[in-house]
Coordinates of C-alpha atoms in Angstrom, one line a residue:
M260 CA -3.8 57.1 -24.8
L261 CA -2.9 54.6 -27.5
C262 CA -5.3 51.9 -28.5
A263 CA -5.8 49.4 -31.3
T264 CA -7.9 51.8 -33.4
H265 CA -5.1 54.4 -33.5
H266 CA -2.7 52.0 -35.0
P267 CA -2.1 52.8 -38.7
Y268 CA -2.7 49.2 -39.8
A269 CA -5.8 48.7 -37.8
P270 CA -9.0 47.9 -39.8
K271 CA -11.6 50.6 -40.3
R272 CA -14.7 48.4 -39.4
T273 CA -16.4 49.3 -36.1
N274 CA -18.2 45.9 -35.8
M275 CA -14.9 44.0 -35.3
P276 CA -15.1 40.8 -33.2
L277 CA -13.5 41.0 -29.8
R278 CA -10.9 38.3 -30.8
Q279 CA -9.7 40.6 -33.6
W280 CA -9.4 43.5 -31.2
F281 CA -7.0 41.4 -29.1
L282 CA -5.0 40.6 -32.2
W283 CA -4.7 44.2 -33.3
T284 CA -3.9 45.3 -29.8
F285 CA -1.1 42.8 -29.6
A286 CA 0.2 44.0 -33.0
A287 CA 0.1 47.6 -31.8
V288 CA 2.0 46.7 -28.6
C289 CA 4.7 44.8 -30.6
G290 CA 5.0 47.7 -33.0
I291 CA 5.5 50.2 -30.2
L292 CA 8.0 48.0 -28.3
S293 CA 10.0 47.4 -31.4
K294 CA 11.1 51.0 -31.8
K295 CA 13.9 50.9 -29.2
G296 CA 11.7 52.3 -26.5
V297 CA 8.2 53.0 -25.2
L298 CA 6.9 56.5 -26.1
G299 CA 10.5 57.7 -26.6
M300 CA 11.9 56.1 -23.4
Q301 CA 14.7 53.6 -23.6
I302 CA 13.8 50.1 -22.4
D303 CA 16.0 47.2 -21.2
K304 CA 16.2 44.2 -23.5
K305 CA 15.3 41.8 -20.6
L306 CA 12.2 43.9 -19.8
L307 CA 11.3 44.0 -23.5
R308 CA 11.5 40.2 -23.7
R309 CA 9.4 39.9 -20.6
L310 CA 6.8 42.3 -21.9
F311 CA 6.7 40.5 -25.2
L312 CA 6.1 37.1 -23.5
L313 CA 3.5 38.7 -21.2
A314 CA 1.6 40.1 -24.2
A315 CA 1.9 36.7 -26.0
G316 CA 0.6 34.9 -23.0
C317 CA -2.3 37.3 -22.6
L318 CA -3.2 36.8 -26.3
V319 CA -3.2 33.0 -26.0
F320 CA -5.3 33.2 -22.8
A321 CA -7.8 35.6 -24.4
W322 CA -8.0 33.3 -27.5
I323 CA -8.8 30.3 -25.2
L324 CA -11.5 32.3 -23.4
L325 CA -13.1 33.7 -26.5
D326 CA -13.0 30.6 -28.7
T327 CA -13.0 27.6 -26.3
E328 CA -14.3 25.2 -28.9
Q329 CA -11.5 25.9 -31.4
A330 CA -8.9 26.0 -28.7
S331 CA -10.1 22.6 -27.4
S332 CA -10.0 21.2 -31.0
A333 CA -6.5 22.5 -31.5
A334 CA -5.3 21.0 -28.1
K335 CA -6.9 17.7 -29.1
S336 CA -5.2 17.7 -32.5
L337 CA -1.9 18.6 -30.9
W338 CA -2.3 15.8 -28.3
N339 CA -3.1 13.2 -31.0
L340 CA 0.1 14.3 -32.8
I341 CA 2.5 14.1 -29.8
S342 CA 0.8 11.2 -27.8
P343 CA 2.9 8.5 -29.4
F344 CA 6.1 10.3 -28.5
V345 CA 4.8 11.0 -24.9
A346 CA 4.0 7.3 -24.6
G347 CA 7.4 6.4 -25.9
A348 CA 9.0 8.7 -23.4
V349 CA 7.0 7.0 -20.6
I350 CA 8.0 3.6 -21.9
A351 CA 11.6 4.6 -22.0
F352 CA 11.5 5.9 -18.5
V353 CA 10.0 2.6 -17.2
F354 CA 12.4 0.5 -19.2
N355 CA 15.3 2.5 -18.0
V356 CA 14.9 1.2 -14.4
P357 CA 15.7 -2.5 -15.3
M358 CA 18.1 -1.5 -18.1
R359 CA 20.4 0.3 -15.6
A360 CA 20.4 -2.8 -13.4
I361 CA 21.3 -5.0 -16.3
E362 CA 23.9 -2.5 -17.6
R363 CA 25.7 -2.6 -14.2
Q364 CA 26.0 -6.3 -14.5
L365 CA 27.7 -5.9 -17.9
D366 CA 30.6 -3.8 -16.7
G367 CA 33.0 -6.5 -18.2
I368 CA 32.1 -5.3 -21.7
H369 CA 34.3 -2.3 -22.3
K370 CA 32.6 -1.0 -25.5
E371 CA 29.9 1.3 -24.2
G372 CA 27.8 1.1 -27.3
L373 CA 27.7 -2.7 -27.3
R374 CA 26.9 -2.8 -23.6
R375 CA 24.0 -0.4 -24.1
V376 CA 22.6 -2.4 -27.0
L377 CA 22.8 -5.7 -25.1
S378 CA 21.2 -4.1 -22.0
I379 CA 18.3 -2.8 -24.2
V380 CA 17.8 -6.1 -25.9
L381 CA 17.9 -8.0 -22.6
T382 CA 15.5 -5.6 -21.0
I383 CA 12.9 -5.9 -23.8
A384 CA 13.4 -9.7 -23.8
A385 CA 12.9 -9.9 -20.0
L386 CA 9.8 -7.8 -20.0
A387 CA 8.4 -9.8 -23.0
L388 CA 9.1 -13.1 -21.1
V389 CA 7.3 -11.7 -18.1
I390 CA 4.3 -10.8 -20.2
M391 CA 4.3 -14.2 -21.9
F392 CA 4.5 -15.9 -18.5
V393 CA 1.5 -14.0 -17.2
V394 CA -0.5 -14.7 -20.4
E395 CA 0.6 -18.4 -20.4
M396 CA -0.4 -18.6 -16.7
L397 CA -3.8 -16.8 -17.1
A398 CA -5.0 -18.1 -20.4
P399 CA -5.5 -21.8 -19.5
Q400 CA -6.9 -20.9 -16.1
I401 CA -9.4 -18.5 -17.6
Q402 CA -10.4 -21.1 -20.2
V403 CA -11.0 -23.7 -17.5
T404 CA -13.0 -21.1 -15.5
V405 CA -15.1 -20.1 -18.4
A406 CA -15.8 -23.8 -19.2
A407 CA -16.8 -24.4 -15.5
L408 CA -19.0 -21.3 -15.6
T409 CA -20.7 -22.5 -18.8
E410 CA -21.4 -25.9 -17.2
Q411 CA -22.5 -24.6 -13.8
I412 CA -24.5 -21.5 -14.7
P413 CA -27.4 -23.5 -16.2
T414 CA -27.5 -25.7 -13.1
F415 CA -27.4 -22.6 -10.9
I416 CA -30.3 -21.0 -12.9
E417 CA -32.3 -24.2 -12.6
Q418 CA -31.7 -24.5 -8.9
T419 CA -32.6 -20.8 -8.4
A420 CA -35.8 -21.2 -10.5
A421 CA -36.8 -24.3 -8.5
K422 CA -36.3 -22.4 -5.2
L423 CA -38.4 -19.5 -6.6
V424 CA -41.1 -21.8 -7.7
K425 CA -41.1 -23.5 -4.3
L426 CA -41.2 -20.1 -2.6
M427 CA -44.2 -19.1 -4.7
D428 CA -46.0 -22.4 -3.9
D429 CA -45.4 -21.9 -0.2
N430 CA -46.7 -18.3 -0.4
P431 CA -49.8 -18.2 -2.6
D432 CA -50.6 -14.6 -1.6
M433 CA -47.1 -13.4 -2.8
K434 CA -47.6 -15.3 -6.0
A435 CA -51.0 -13.7 -6.6
W436 CA -49.6 -10.3 -5.9
I437 CA -46.7 -10.7 -8.3
M438 CA -49.0 -12.0 -11.0
D439 CA -51.3 -9.0 -10.6
V440 CA -48.4 -6.5 -10.7
A441 CA -46.7 -8.2 -13.7
D442 CA -49.9 -8.9 -15.6
L443 CA -48.1 -11.3 -17.8
E444 CA -51.2 -12.6 -19.6
S445 CA -52.0 -9.1 -21.1
L446 CA -48.7 -8.7 -22.8
E447 CA -48.6 -9.0 -26.6
W448 CA -45.6 -11.2 -27.0
T449 CA -45.9 -11.4 -30.8
K450 CA -45.8 -7.6 -31.1
I451 CA -42.9 -7.4 -28.7
L452 CA -41.0 -10.0 -30.7
K453 CA -41.6 -8.1 -34.0
D454 CA -40.6 -4.8 -32.6
S455 CA -37.4 -6.4 -31.2
M456 CA -36.5 -7.9 -34.6
S457 CA -37.2 -4.5 -36.3
F458 CA -35.0 -2.7 -33.8
L459 CA -32.2 -5.2 -34.3
G460 CA -32.4 -4.9 -38.1
N461 CA -32.3 -1.1 -37.8
Q462 CA -29.2 -1.3 -35.6
M463 CA -27.2 -3.5 -38.0
S464 CA -26.0 -0.6 -40.0
T465 CA -24.9 1.2 -36.8
V466 CA -23.1 -1.9 -35.6
M467 CA -21.3 -2.3 -39.0
G468 CA -20.2 1.4 -38.8
S469 CA -19.0 0.9 -35.3
A470 CA -17.1 -2.2 -36.3
V471 CA -15.3 -0.2 -39.0
N472 CA -14.5 2.5 -36.5
V473 CA -13.2 -0.1 -34.1
I474 CA -11.0 -1.7 -36.8
G475 CA -9.6 1.8 -37.6
S476 CA -9.0 2.6 -34.0
V477 CA -7.2 -0.7 -33.4
T478 CA -5.0 -0.2 -36.5
S479 CA -4.2 3.4 -35.4
G480 CA -3.4 2.1 -31.9
I481 CA -1.0 -0.6 -33.3
V482 CA 0.8 2.0 -35.4
N483 CA 1.1 4.4 -32.4
L484 CA 2.4 1.5 -30.3
V485 CA 5.1 0.7 -32.8
V486 CA 6.1 4.4 -33.1
S487 CA 6.2 4.7 -29.3
I488 CA 8.4 1.6 -28.8
A489 CA 10.7 2.8 -31.6
F490 CA 11.0 6.2 -30.0
A491 CA 11.5 4.6 -26.6
V492 CA 14.4 2.5 -27.9
Y493 CA 16.0 5.6 -29.5
C494 CA 15.7 7.5 -26.2
L495 CA 17.3 4.6 -24.3
A496 CA 20.1 4.3 -26.8
R497 CA 21.0 8.0 -26.8
K498 CA 19.8 9.1 -23.3
E499 CA 23.1 10.7 -22.4
I500 CA 23.2 12.7 -25.6
L501 CA 19.5 13.8 -25.2
A502 CA 20.2 14.8 -21.6
R503 CA 23.3 16.9 -22.6
Q504 CA 21.3 18.6 -25.4
G505 CA 18.5 19.4 -23.0
R506 CA 20.9 20.9 -20.5
R507 CA 22.5 23.1 -23.3
I508 CA 19.1 24.4 -24.3
L509 CA 18.1 25.0 -20.7
Y510 CA 21.2 27.0 -19.8
S511 CA 21.0 28.9 -23.0
L512 CA 17.5 30.2 -22.3
I513 CA 17.4 30.8 -18.5
P514 CA 19.9 32.1 -15.8
E515 CA 22.4 29.6 -14.5
K516 CA 21.0 29.6 -10.9
T517 CA 17.5 28.9 -12.2
G518 CA 18.9 26.2 -14.4
D519 CA 20.7 24.5 -11.5
E520 CA 17.5 24.4 -9.5
I521 CA 15.5 23.0 -12.4
I522 CA 18.2 20.3 -12.9
R523 CA 18.0 19.4 -9.2
I524 CA 14.2 19.1 -9.3
L525 CA 14.4 16.9 -12.5
R526 CA 17.0 14.6 -10.8
L527 CA 14.8 14.4 -7.7
T528 CA 11.8 13.5 -9.9
N529 CA 13.8 10.9 -11.8
S530 CA 15.0 9.3 -8.5
T531 CA 11.5 9.3 -7.0
F532 CA 9.8 7.8 -10.0
S533 CA 12.5 5.2 -10.4
N534 CA 12.3 4.2 -6.7
F535 CA 8.5 4.1 -7.0
I536 CA 8.5 1.8 -10.0
S537 CA 11.0 -0.6 -8.6
G538 CA 9.3 -0.6 -5.1
Q539 CA 5.8 -1.1 -6.6
C540 CA 7.0 -4.0 -8.7
L541 CA 8.7 -5.6 -5.7
E542 CA 5.7 -5.0 -3.5
A543 CA 3.4 -6.6 -6.1
C544 CA 5.7 -9.7 -6.3
I545 CA 5.8 -10.1 -2.5
L546 CA 2.0 -9.8 -2.2
G547 CA 1.4 -12.3 -5.0
C548 CA 3.8 -14.8 -3.4
L549 CA 2.1 -14.2 0.0
F550 CA -1.3 -15.0 -1.4
A551 CA 0.0 -18.1 -3.2
V552 CA 1.5 -19.5 0.0
T553 CA -1.6 -18.7 2.1
M554 CA -4.0 -20.2 -0.5
A555 CA -1.9 -23.3 -0.7
I556 CA -2.1 -23.7 3.1
F557 CA -5.9 -23.4 3.0
R558 CA -6.0 -25.7 -0.1
M559 CA -7.9 -23.2 -2.3
P560 CA -8.5 -23.7 -6.0
Y561 CA -7.0 -21.5 -8.8
I562 CA -3.8 -20.7 -6.9
P563 CA -1.7 -19.7 -9.9
L564 CA -4.5 -17.7 -11.5
V565 CA -5.5 -15.7 -8.4
S566 CA -2.0 -15.1 -7.2
V567 CA -0.9 -13.7 -10.6
I568 CA -4.1 -11.5 -10.7
I569 CA -3.3 -10.2 -7.3
A570 CA 0.3 -9.4 -8.2
V571 CA -0.7 -7.7 -11.5
T572 CA -3.5 -5.6 -10.0
A573 CA -1.3 -4.7 -7.0
L574 CA 0.8 -2.6 -9.4
V575 CA -2.1 0.0 -9.1
P576 CA -1.6 1.5 -5.6
V577 CA -4.3 1.1 -2.9
V578 CA -7.3 0.1 -5.0
G579 CA -5.6 -2.4 -7.3
A580 CA -5.5 -5.2 -4.7
F581 CA -9.2 -4.8 -4.1
V582 CA -9.9 -5.3 -7.8
G583 CA -7.8 -8.5 -7.6
C584 CA -9.8 -9.6 -4.6
V585 CA -13.1 -9.3 -6.4
L586 CA -11.8 -11.2 -9.4
G587 CA -10.2 -13.9 -7.3
A588 CA -13.3 -14.3 -5.2
F589 CA -15.4 -14.6 -8.3
F590 CA -13.2 -17.4 -9.7
I591 CA -13.2 -19.3 -6.4
L592 CA -17.0 -18.7 -6.0
V593 CA -17.6 -20.8 -9.1
D594 CA -15.8 -23.8 -7.5
N595 CA -16.6 -23.4 -3.8
P596 CA -18.7 -20.5 -2.4
L597 CA -17.6 -21.3 1.2
Q598 CA -13.9 -21.0 0.2
A599 CA -14.7 -17.7 -1.5
L600 CA -15.8 -16.3 1.8
T601 CA -12.6 -17.7 3.4
F602 CA -10.6 -16.0 0.6
V603 CA -12.2 -12.6 1.3
A604 CA -11.4 -12.9 5.0
M605 CA -7.9 -14.0 4.2
F606 CA -7.5 -11.0 1.8
L607 CA -8.6 -8.6 4.5
I608 CA -6.0 -9.9 6.9
L609 CA -3.2 -10.0 4.3
Q610 CA -4.2 -6.5 3.2
Q611 CA -3.8 -5.2 6.7
L612 CA -0.4 -6.9 6.9
E613 CA 0.6 -5.4 3.5
N614 CA -0.6 -1.9 4.3
N615 CA 1.0 -1.7 7.8
L616 CA 4.3 -3.6 7.2
I617 CA 5.2 -4.3 3.6
Y618 CA 4.0 -1.2 1.7
P619 CA 5.4 1.4 4.1
R620 CA 8.8 -0.3 4.2
V621 CA 9.1 -1.2 0.5
V622 CA 7.4 1.7 -1.3
G623 CA 6.9 4.3 1.5
T624 CA 10.5 4.6 2.4
S625 CA 11.6 4.6 -1.2
I626 CA 9.5 7.7 -2.1
G627 CA 9.3 9.4 1.3
L628 CA 5.6 10.1 1.3
P629 CA 3.4 9.6 4.3
G630 CA 0.4 7.3 4.1
M631 CA -2.2 10.1 4.3
W632 CA -0.8 11.8 1.3
V633 CA -0.5 8.5 -0.6
L634 CA -4.3 8.1 -0.2
V635 CA -4.9 11.7 -1.3
A636 CA -2.6 11.3 -4.3
V637 CA -4.4 8.1 -5.4
T638 CA -7.8 9.6 -5.0
V639 CA -7.0 12.8 -6.9
G640 CA -5.1 10.9 -9.6
G641 CA -7.9 8.4 -10.1
E642 CA -10.5 11.2 -10.4
L643 CA -8.4 13.1 -13.0
M644 CA -6.8 10.4 -15.2
G645 CA -8.0 7.0 -13.9
V646 CA -5.5 4.2 -13.3
F647 CA -2.7 6.1 -15.1
G648 CA -3.4 9.1 -12.8
M649 CA -3.1 6.8 -9.7
L650 CA 0.3 5.6 -10.9
L651 CA 1.5 9.1 -11.8
M652 CA 0.3 11.1 -8.8
I653 CA 2.0 9.2 -6.0
P654 CA 5.6 9.9 -7.1
L655 CA 4.6 13.4 -8.3
A656 CA 3.1 14.1 -4.9
S657 CA 6.3 12.8 -3.3
V658 CA 8.3 15.3 -5.3
L659 CA 6.0 18.1 -4.4
Y660 CA 6.1 17.0 -0.7
T661 CA 9.9 17.0 -0.7
L662 CA 10.1 20.5 -2.4
A663 CA 7.5 21.9 0.0
R664 CA 9.4 20.5 3.0
E665 CA 12.7 22.0 1.7
F666 CA 11.1 25.3 1.0
T667 CA 9.5 25.4 4.5
N668 CA 12.7 24.5 6.3
K669 CA 14.6 27.1 4.3
R670 CA 12.1 29.8 5.1
L671 CA 12.1 28.9 8.8
A672 CA 15.9 29.0 8.9
Q673 CA 15.9 32.4 7.2
R674 CA 13.4 33.8 9.7
N675 CA 15.2 32.3 12.7
I676 CA 12.1 30.8 14.2
P677 CA 12.9 29.0 17.5
E678 CA 12.5 25.3 17.5
E679 CA 10.3 25.4 20.6
K680 CA 7.6 27.2 18.7
L681 CA 7.5 24.4 16.1
Q682 CA 6.7 21.7 18.7
D683 CA 3.2 20.3 19.2
H684 CA 2.9 22.0 22.7
P685 CA 4.6 25.0 24.4
P686 CA 7.7 24.3 26.5
E687 CA 5.9 24.7 29.8
L688 CA 3.3 22.1 28.7
Q689 CA 6.0 19.7 27.5
S690 CA 7.7 19.9 30.9
R691 CA 4.4 19.3 32.6
F692 CA 3.7 16.3 30.4
K693 CA 7.1 15.0 31.2
Q694 CA 6.5 15.4 34.9
N695 CA 3.2 13.6 34.6
R696 CA 4.8 10.7 32.7
E697 CA 7.5 10.4 35.4
R698 CA 4.9 10.5 38.2
K699 CA 2.8 7.8 36.5
K700 CA 5.9 5.7 36.0
R701 CA 6.8 6.0 39.7
R702 CA 3.3 5.1 40.7
R703 CA 3.3 2.1 38.4
L704 CA 6.6 0.9 39.8
Q705 CA 5.4 1.4 43.4
K706 CA 2.3 -0.6 42.7
M707 CA 4.3 -3.4 41.2
K708 CA 6.6 -3.4 44.2
E709 CA 3.6 -3.6 46.6
Q710 CA 2.1 -6.4 44.7
F711 CA 5.4 -8.3 44.8
L712 CA 5.8 -7.8 48.5
K713 CA 2.2 -8.9 49.1
M714 CA 2.7 -12.1 47.1
Q715 CA 5.9 -12.8 48.9
K716 CA 4.2 -12.3 52.3
E717 CA 1.4 -14.6 51.3
K718 CA 3.9 -17.2 50.3
E719 CA 5.8 -16.9 53.6
D720 CA 2.5 -17.3 55.6
K721 CA 1.6 -20.3 53.5
D722 CA 5.0 -21.9 54.1
S723 CA 4.8 -21.2 57.9
Q724 CA 1.5 -22.9 58.1

């Protein structure tokens, strides 16, 4: 039996690490397979390629298991290298949704290149205007709210302190117990102050180092953002060429039937994600307008601020609106605590309306995912990747749900499973349920007829008297 130690180029040391054993084993397998056969037997090229890929996959998997730290470091370095381009691809995909709508409105321009450039410029300008509108709407309101908080918090603290003092005066036993537990008189306030100042002085160097790191991170983030936007613009400008090149590479590497299936899945993914993005934005706008109108009816403060916050946070499915509710209730609480409670009650009512009527029709129908799986997708995505995971998992779950449904229907059709066996109940139970429903319906009609005759008879008796 051949092994790595029998290979002529294997090292002579016996205390070789296990990782090197895998390397030499892989080299031995490649050397054997490269001699037009295995142990003198001819081998098919397709099988040879599969064996080579299998050996390479086993080698990579073994390296990950044996040197997890180095593999993690390599994966992190690779992600840092490609993350601007991944972000650019995501930005291009999001921008492509409004760009296609704008490009359809520019059909009068016959030059395709000019039409594409104008659509990209108008898309970026429109999104920039939306961001500027949101910032312009939020900044003054936040400034006013912070000023109100600055003015009202000292008063609130004084009122709370006065109430606590009054509570202590009214309950001397409680005051004595708290003083005994706290033992405030035995504390060495001078020593505590000196230790605090010494701690702050020792932490200054750490704070300065952290500030330098933050500045470096911000600079790197700005550079990555510029690279991502430039890459996104390039992808949007040449998306047909990139798609054609991708198809050529795909069909050159895999069989045609498999390539057709991959293209179909990619088109389904593109359609699902596009519908989700447009539906989620439309649903957020509807919810923000609904809150603005309702708050205006109840004469609540901070209507523009709260409605914009609700609309922006509603872009995150399921949990985003609740974050907007907490922020909106906090801003209203500063002005009027009673109206904050009214706002929370109003939010719960509107949230039920949105979950049962608006969201299923606007977003649910566009992605074709039942509500239960939406909740599962949001939970799993949030646990794995936070807010980005919530946005990513819903359309991804919709694609998986569609593929699973198609696969199930195809397998059922191949196996010729009768439709009766796929029902909730057997045929005999279904006929029994149908008979029971008809019997109840006849009884209900008979009862209504008897009540009508009874009322008519009472009316005739009353008229005769």
